[in-house]
């Protein structure tokens, strides 16, 4: 600690001592710890003494932003014109300070896939940090909160002042993740085992794109004619032509007067489609009934992928395929 103790009064000041305190706040009070002092000689009006004091931060000092308070005439040996202006304060960071100084991960990934997250966890303080664990979270937004999913962690050894640990963690993107922009949040000292001067700077975030699927009905067949009220077998192939994973969906079948689907079309059956990876297809059949009383004529059997409209896709307008059918 280097200070200048000056006599601002009009008369001389007898010899005094300048005290140094460590404080949890910036105000000197009886709870503060005296950690050093230095002698100051007689000071005539306007003269000063500049000097340094080697002080020790107590080993048991609680980490955090603390205050060094220097007090002129500590011990109150000199009567002064003003006794209430004798302190000067500066802050000091006590303890290590872990931060994630670098982070990299793939720009996109499929739900359920394993990816490698690489981080550098660094101790930005001058004092060592005990061993810690760096956590990796998956988040819907860029802010770490209690709703985020812990998907991995890696051990970080003791880090001396200014030193760092670079390492990788293999994590799995939650299988139920929906498409869109998501976030990987890496947290130094996850689990909070290391007391630090600053506990609020421990995260680093990167976005990761979960790609969208694109379901289409790539093939459709049925009898070319059917009796009103009869059951027929419809066979289709529902394909995921997007880059993302398609969660389970339903392909619905409609009887329509036109080749394009609209909400007035008559739902006559459906088929469940399991999860489809990008590029994958599901072929299958369903038994459907031509409603009794259907007026004889030419119709369109329309198959509509994601007929329940539960999946977000890159293209929502390419989900139907029709097959001409005559109702007799
Ligand atoms: Ca005094
Ligand atoms: Ca920190
Ligand atoms: Ca901590
Ligand atoms: Ca589609």
Tab-separated table of C-alpha atoms and ligand atoms in Angstrom:
chain	number	residue	atom	x	y	z
A	1	UNK	CA	0.000	0.000	0.000
A	2	UNK	CA	1.421	3.355	-0.973
A	3	UNK	CA	-0.141	6.476	0.470
A	4	UNK	CA	0.533	10.138	0.935
A	5	UNK	CA	-0.423	11.559	4.299
A	6	UNK	CA	-0.614	15.338	4.187
A	7	UNK	CA	-1.223	18.077	6.749
A	8	UNK	CA	-3.857	20.383	5.260
A	9	UNK	CA	-4.155	22.481	8.413
A	10	UNK	CA	-2.489	25.798	9.230
A	11	UNK	CA	-0.452	24.498	12.155
A	12	UNK	CA	2.157	21.738	12.425
A	13	UNK	CA	1.117	18.126	13.090
A	14	UNK	CA	3.066	16.030	15.579
A	15	UNK	CA	4.330	12.621	14.529
A	16	UNK	CA	1.526	10.148	13.763
A	17	UNK	CA	0.855	6.750	12.261
A	18	UNK	CA	-1.083	5.954	9.134
A	19	UNK	CA	-3.109	2.755	9.513
A	20	UNK	CA	-4.246	0.330	6.809
A	21	UNK	CA	-7.492	-1.620	7.241
A	22	UNK	CA	-9.155	-4.357	5.216
A	23	UNK	CA	-12.918	-3.908	5.073
A	24	UNK	CA	-15.913	-5.688	3.566
A	25	UNK	CA	-17.306	-2.310	2.559
A	26	UNK	CA	-15.908	1.098	1.773
A	27	UNK	CA	-16.717	2.602	5.184
A	28	UNK	CA	-14.290	2.279	8.112
A	29	UNK	CA	-15.994	0.783	11.122
A	30	UNK	CA	-14.938	-1.239	14.211
A	31	UNK	CA	-15.432	-4.555	12.390
A	32	UNK	CA	-12.609	-3.830	9.952
A	33	UNK	CA	-9.257	-5.557	10.245
A	34	UNK	CA	-6.080	-3.544	10.892
A	35	UNK	CA	-3.481	-5.100	8.608
A	36	UNK	CA	-0.607	-2.601	8.797
A	37	UNK	CA	0.668	0.837	9.648
A	38	UNK	CA	3.565	3.147	8.917
A	39	UNK	CA	5.072	6.007	10.953
A	40	UNK	CA	4.619	9.554	9.737
A	41	UNK	CA	6.977	12.214	11.122
A	42	UNK	CA	6.163	15.742	12.132
A	43	UNK	CA	4.374	17.497	9.289
A	44	UNK	CA	4.405	21.259	9.055
A	45	UNK	CA	1.450	23.025	7.482
A	46	UNK	CA	1.061	21.900	3.841
A	47	UNK	CA	3.798	19.265	3.971
A	48	UNK	CA	3.279	15.591	3.450
A	49	UNK	CA	4.804	12.141	3.831
A	50	UNK	CA	4.632	9.619	0.987
A	51	UNK	CA	5.403	6.036	1.901
A	52	UNK	CA	4.625	2.387	1.436
A	53	UNK	CA	3.387	-0.293	3.789
A	54	UNK	CA	3.654	-3.999	3.138
A	55	UNK	CA	0.423	-5.555	4.343
A	56	UNK	CA	-0.824	-9.131	4.321
A	57	UNK	CA	-4.340	-10.009	3.213
A	58	UNK	CA	-5.491	-12.413	5.949
A	59	UNK	CA	-5.499	-16.000	4.733
A	60	UNK	CA	-9.058	-16.398	5.953
A	61	UNK	CA	-10.331	-13.261	4.200
A	62	UNK	CA	-13.550	-14.076	2.378
A	63	UNK	CA	-13.046	-13.801	-1.384
A	64	UNK	CA	-14.791	-10.939	-3.104
A	65	UNK	CA	-14.344	-7.282	-3.894
A	66	UNK	CA	-12.942	-5.833	-0.651
A	67	UNK	CA	-11.693	-2.439	0.443
A	68	UNK	CA	-8.408	-1.146	1.731
A	69	UNK	CA	-9.023	1.864	3.955
A	70	UNK	CA	-6.069	4.019	4.912
A	71	UNK	CA	-6.485	6.175	7.996
A	72	UNK	CA	-4.276	9.163	8.809
A	73	UNK	CA	-3.474	9.505	12.505
A	74	UNK	CA	-4.617	5.992	13.289
A	75	UNK	CA	-4.751	5.631	17.064
A	76	UNK	CA	-5.687	9.318	17.329
A	77	UNK	CA	-2.458	10.856	18.654
A	78	UNK	CA	-2.879	14.219	16.969
A	79	UNK	CA	-5.725	16.614	17.718
A	80	UNK	CA	-6.853	18.111	14.429
A	81	UNK	CA	-9.138	20.848	13.222
A	82	UNK	CA	-11.117	18.195	11.332
A	83	UNK	CA	-11.019	14.606	12.587
A	84	UNK	CA	-13.601	13.192	10.172
A	85	UNK	CA	-11.671	13.443	6.905
A	86	UNK	CA	-8.781	11.087	7.668
A	87	UNK	CA	-9.603	8.088	5.452
A	88	UNK	CA	-9.002	7.217	1.860
A	89	UNK	CA	-10.327	4.010	0.280
A	90	UNK	CA	-9.488	1.766	-2.646
A	91	UNK	CA	-11.025	-1.541	-3.690
A	92	UNK	CA	-9.151	-4.796	-4.117
A	93	UNK	CA	-10.208	-8.139	-5.555
A	94	UNK	CA	-9.532	-10.873	-3.002
A	95	UNK	CA	-9.303	-14.482	-4.117
A	96	UNK	CA	-9.022	-16.227	-7.479
A	97	UNK	CA	-11.248	-15.329	-10.411
A	98	UNK	CA	-12.213	-18.153	-12.738
A	99	UNK	CA	-13.667	-17.333	-16.132
A	100	UNK	CA	-14.243	-19.187	-19.377
A	101	UNK	CA	-11.900	-17.298	-21.671
A	102	UNK	CA	-12.544	-19.271	-24.863
A	103	UNK	CA	-15.305	-21.527	-26.165
A	104	UNK	CA	-15.881	-23.387	-29.394
A	105	UNK	CA	-18.481	-25.897	-30.559
A	106	UNK	CA	-20.096	-26.968	-33.844
A	107	UNK	CA	-22.380	-24.378	-35.434
A	108	UNK	CA	-25.193	-26.880	-35.816
A	109	UNK	CA	-26.154	-30.311	-34.532
A	110	UNK	CA	-29.016	-32.758	-34.627
A	111	UNK	CA	-31.029	-33.618	-31.505
A	112	UNK	CA	-29.547	-36.676	-29.839
A	113	UNK	CA	-26.153	-36.235	-31.497
A	114	UNK	CA	-22.842	-36.044	-29.657
A	115	UNK	CA	-20.709	-32.963	-30.125
A	116	UNK	CA	-17.418	-31.777	-28.701
A	117	UNK	CA	-17.377	-28.544	-26.739
A	118	UNK	CA	-13.919	-27.065	-26.209
A	119	UNK	CA	-13.296	-24.398	-23.602
A	120	UNK	CA	-10.489	-22.621	-21.844
A	121	UNK	CA	-11.057	-22.035	-18.135
A	122	UNK	CA	-8.687	-19.371	-16.837
A	123	UNK	CA	-7.848	-17.911	-13.447
A	124	UNK	CA	-7.593	-14.177	-14.055
A	125	UNK	CA	-6.392	-13.395	-10.540
A	126	UNK	CA	-2.832	-13.445	-9.190
A	127	UNK	CA	-3.607	-15.982	-6.464
A	128	UNK	CA	-4.214	-19.675	-7.197
A	129	UNK	CA	-7.641	-21.241	-7.626
A	130	UNK	CA	-8.333	-24.665	-6.146
A	131	UNK	CA	-9.482	-27.486	-8.418
A	132	UNK	CA	-12.902	-26.914	-9.939
A	133	UNK	CA	-15.305	-28.327	-12.498
A	134	UNK	CA	-16.413	-26.589	-15.676
A	135	UNK	CA	-20.047	-27.331	-16.542
A	136	UNK	CA	-21.701	-27.334	-19.977
A	137	UNK	CA	-25.379	-26.418	-20.191
A	138	UNK	CA	-27.880	-26.526	-23.028
A	139	UNK	CA	-30.256	-23.584	-23.047
A	140	UNK	CA	-33.132	-22.203	-25.083
A	141	UNK	CA	-31.799	-18.692	-24.553
A	142	UNK	CA	-28.398	-17.157	-23.983
A	143	UNK	CA	-28.808	-16.642	-20.224
A	144	UNK	CA	-27.990	-19.405	-17.748
A	145	UNK	CA	-30.935	-20.134	-15.477
A	146	UNK	CA	-32.356	-23.016	-13.485
A	147	UNK	CA	-34.360	-24.288	-16.452
A	148	UNK	CA	-31.245	-25.101	-18.468
A	149	UNK	CA	-30.016	-28.661	-18.912
A	150	UNK	CA	-26.622	-29.735	-17.611
A	151	UNK	CA	-25.236	-31.898	-20.423
A	152	UNK	CA	-21.601	-32.337	-19.447
A	153	UNK	CA	-18.665	-31.289	-17.307
A	154	UNK	CA	-14.926	-31.591	-17.134
A	155	UNK	CA	-12.494	-31.376	-14.243
A	156	UNK	CA	-10.151	-28.409	-14.029
A	157	UNK	CA	-7.097	-28.781	-11.828
A	158	UNK	CA	-5.563	-26.185	-9.552
A	159	UNK	CA	-4.900	-23.035	-11.574
A	160	UNK	CA	-2.126	-20.697	-10.520
A	161	UNK	CA	-2.530	-16.968	-10.990
A	162	UNK	CA	-3.018	-16.176	-14.676
A	163	UNK	CA	-2.914	-19.800	-15.765
A	164	UNK	CA	-5.569	-21.662	-17.691
A	165	UNK	CA	-6.865	-25.112	-18.581
A	166	UNK	CA	-8.029	-25.902	-22.116
A	167	UNK	CA	-10.076	-29.039	-22.607
A	168	UNK	CA	-12.923	-30.683	-24.410
A	169	UNK	CA	-16.173	-32.207	-23.272
A	170	UNK	CA	-18.284	-34.565	-25.366
A	171	UNK	CA	-21.935	-33.757	-24.799
A	172	UNK	CA	-25.207	-34.948	-26.282
A	173	UNK	CA	-27.777	-32.512	-27.611
A	174	UNK	CA	-31.046	-33.391	-25.821
A	175	UNK	CA	-33.032	-35.687	-28.089
A	176	UNK	CA	-36.259	-33.745	-27.579
A	177	UNK	CA	-34.753	-30.442	-28.720
A	178	UNK	CA	-36.933	-28.597	-31.197
A	179	UNK	CA	-35.373	-26.824	-34.199
A	180	UNK	CA	-34.118	-23.266	-33.983
A	181	UNK	CA	-31.266	-21.306	-32.465
A	182	UNK	CA	-30.190	-22.785	-29.149
A	183	UNK	CA	-27.295	-22.069	-26.810
A	184	UNK	CA	-24.405	-23.835	-25.143
A	185	UNK	CA	-23.467	-22.111	-21.903
A	186	UNK	CA	-20.205	-23.074	-20.267
A	187	UNK	CA	-19.817	-22.274	-16.568
A	188	UNK	CA	-16.491	-22.144	-14.744
A	189	UNK	CA	-16.623	-23.570	-11.199
A	190	UNK	CA	-19.974	-25.219	-11.786
A	191	UNK	CA	-21.200	-26.458	-8.433
A	192	UNK	CA	-19.512	-23.477	-6.771
A	193	UNK	CA	-16.655	-25.024	-4.837
A	194	UNK	CA	-14.179	-22.161	-5.298
A	195	UNK	CA	-14.721	-18.816	-3.584
A	196	UNK	CA	-13.794	-16.071	-6.044
A	197	UNK	CA	-13.370	-12.338	-6.087
A	198	UNK	CA	-16.008	-12.182	-8.828
A	199	UNK	CA	-18.591	-14.953	-8.999
A	200	UNK	CA	-20.769	-13.323	-11.651
A	201	UNK	CA	-18.425	-13.560	-14.644
A	202	UNK	CA	-18.133	-17.344	-14.932
A	203	UNK	CA	-20.179	-18.084	-18.052
A	204	UNK	CA	-19.451	-17.991	-21.746
A	205	UNK	CA	-22.083	-18.705	-24.374
A	206	UNK	CA	-22.178	-19.804	-27.995
A	207	UNK	CA	-25.191	-20.409	-30.175
A	208	UNK	CA	-25.865	-23.663	-31.953
A	209	UNK	CA	-28.388	-24.161	-34.719
A	210	UNK	CA	-30.757	-27.110	-34.514
A	211	UNK	CA	-31.786	-27.557	-38.174
A	212	UNK	CA	-35.387	-27.910	-39.296
A	213	UNK	CA	-36.847	-30.980	-40.988
A	214	UNK	CA	-38.953	-30.867	-44.152
A	215	UNK	CA	-41.575	-33.576	-44.426
A	216	UNK	CA	-43.074	-34.417	-47.790
A	217	UNK	CA	-45.182	-37.253	-49.160
A	218	UNK	CA	-42.878	-38.622	-51.810
A	219	UNK	CA	-45.111	-41.469	-53.005
A	220	UNK	CA	-48.811	-42.261	-52.780
A	221	UNK	CA	-50.909	-45.049	-54.214
A	222	UNK	CA	-54.409	-46.417	-53.749
A	223	UNK	CA	-57.052	-48.171	-55.853
A	224	UNK	CA	-58.139	-45.971	-58.735
A	225	UNK	CA	-61.783	-46.569	-57.889
A	226	UNK	CA	-63.786	-47.508	-54.816
A	227	UNK	CA	-67.361	-47.895	-53.762
A	228	UNK	CA	-68.924	-45.336	-51.540
A	229	UNK	CA	-68.782	-46.740	-47.981
A	230	UNK	CA	-66.040	-49.248	-48.765
A	231	UNK	CA	-62.628	-49.577	-47.170
A	232	UNK	CA	-59.464	-49.261	-49.244
A	233	UNK	CA	-55.776	-49.499	-48.550
A	234	UNK	CA	-53.683	-46.378	-49.062
A	235	UNK	CA	-49.911	-46.687	-49.304
A	236	UNK	CA	-47.572	-43.741	-49.002
A	237	UNK	CA	-43.978	-42.831	-48.414
A	238	UNK	CA	-43.445	-39.921	-46.045
A	239	UNK	CA	-39.929	-38.517	-46.352
A	240	UNK	CA	-37.850	-36.037	-44.422
A	241	UNK	CA	-36.010	-34.042	-47.076
A	242	UNK	CA	-34.788	-31.354	-44.671
A	243	UNK	CA	-31.470	-31.160	-42.862
A	244	UNK	CA	-32.940	-31.578	-39.396
A	245	UNK	CA	-34.430	-34.469	-37.505
A	246	UNK	CA	-38.208	-34.855	-37.736
A	247	UNK	CA	-39.846	-35.920	-34.506
A	248	UNK	CA	-42.795	-38.320	-34.639
A	249	UNK	CA	-45.660	-37.090	-36.801
A	250	UNK	CA	-48.856	-38.231	-38.461
A	251	UNK	CA	-49.615	-38.439	-42.154
A	252	UNK	CA	-53.306	-37.828	-42.741
A	253	UNK	CA	-55.474	-38.883	-45.665
A	254	UNK	CA	-58.292	-36.778	-47.016
A	255	UNK	CA	-60.962	-37.120	-49.662
A	256	UNK	CA	-61.114	-33.887	-51.633
A	257	UNK	CA	-62.965	-32.459	-54.602
A	258	UNK	CA	-59.799	-30.644	-55.653
A	259	UNK	CA	-56.157	-31.595	-55.883
A	260	UNK	CA	-55.127	-29.085	-53.234
A	261	UNK	CA	-55.749	-29.588	-49.569
A	262	UNK	CA	-58.062	-27.246	-47.698
A	263	UNK	CA	-59.854	-27.442	-44.395
A	264	UNK	CA	-63.126	-28.537	-45.984
A	265	UNK	CA	-61.567	-31.807	-47.135
A	266	UNK	CA	-62.831	-34.938	-45.405
A	267	UNK	CA	-60.388	-36.713	-43.098
A	268	UNK	CA	-60.680	-40.430	-43.826
A	269	UNK	CA	-57.644	-41.899	-42.058
A	270	UNK	CA	-54.081	-41.456	-40.906
A	271	UNK	CA	-50.782	-43.207	-40.333
A	272	UNK	CA	-48.270	-42.654	-37.535
A	273	UNK	CA	-44.739	-41.768	-38.626
A	274	UNK	CA	-41.885	-42.315	-36.199
A	275	UNK	CA	-38.872	-40.097	-35.831
A	276	UNK	CA	-37.218	-39.523	-39.214
A	277	UNK	CA	-33.580	-38.555	-39.550
A	278	UNK	CA	-32.720	-36.145	-42.324
A	279	UNK	CA	-32.953	-38.035	-45.601
A	280	UNK	CA	-34.975	-40.880	-44.103
A	281	UNK	CA	-38.371	-42.131	-45.241
A	282	UNK	CA	-41.243	-44.120	-43.832
A	283	UNK	CA	-43.328	-46.254	-46.165
A	284	UNK	CA	-46.545	-47.849	-45.010
A	285	UNK	CA	-50.184	-48.458	-45.549
A	286	UNK	CA	-53.403	-47.545	-43.836
A	287	UNK	CA	-56.943	-48.725	-44.240
A	288	UNK	CA	-59.318	-45.876	-44.881
A	289	UNK	CA	-63.053	-45.711	-45.473
A	290	UNK	CA	-64.744	-43.840	-48.305
A	291	UNK	CA	-67.615	-42.253	-46.377
A	292	UNK	CA	-70.967	-43.851	-47.041
A	293	UNK	CA	-73.133	-41.496	-49.014
A	294	UNK	CA	-70.235	-39.932	-50.911
A	295	UNK	CA	-71.658	-38.686	-54.182
A	296	UNK	CA	-70.395	-40.730	-57.105
A	297	UNK	CA	-67.728	-38.931	-59.096
A	298	UNK	CA	-64.061	-38.060	-59.514
A	299	UNK	CA	-62.140	-37.208	-56.354
A	300	UNK	CA	-58.659	-36.692	-55.090
A	301	UNK	CA	-57.179	-38.729	-52.288
A	302	UNK	CA	-54.751	-36.348	-50.573
A	303	UNK	CA	-52.016	-37.501	-48.234
A	304	UNK	CA	-50.687	-34.761	-46.005
A	305	UNK	CA	-47.441	-35.131	-44.050
A	306	UNK	CA	-47.531	-33.719	-40.513
A	307	UNK	CA	-51.273	-33.503	-40.867
A	308	UNK	CA	-51.601	-32.538	-37.218
A	309	UNK	CA	-49.201	-29.622	-37.774
A	310	UNK	CA	-47.009	-30.340	-34.767
A	311	UNK	CA	-43.610	-29.999	-36.441
A	312	UNK	CA	-41.910	-26.796	-37.514
A	313	UNK	CA	-40.408	-27.327	-40.978
A	314	UNK	CA	-38.328	-25.352	-43.440
A	315	UNK	CA	-41.237	-25.633	-45.887
A	316	UNK	CA	-44.786	-26.063	-44.648
A	317	UNK	CA	-46.381	-25.805	-48.102
A	318	UNK	CA	-44.994	-28.925	-49.757
A	319	UNK	CA	-46.569	-31.531	-47.506
A	320	UNK	CA	-49.313	-32.941	-49.727
A	321	UNK	CA	-49.534	-35.382	-52.588
A	322	UNK	CA	-52.714	-36.426	-54.346
A	323	UNK	CA	-53.969	-39.550	-56.097
A	324	UNK	CA	-56.993	-39.545	-58.428
A	325	UNK	CA	-59.791	-41.821	-57.371
A	326	UNK	CA	-63.283	-42.440	-58.761
A	327	UNK	CA	-66.018	-43.098	-56.253
A	328	UNK	CA	-68.597	-45.423	-57.713
B	1	LIG	CA1	-6.522	13.028	14.896
B	2	LIG	CA1	-15.180	-15.628	-11.663
B	3	LIG	CA1	-17.021	-19.769	-7.637
B	4	LIG	CA1	-42.680	-29.850	-45.615
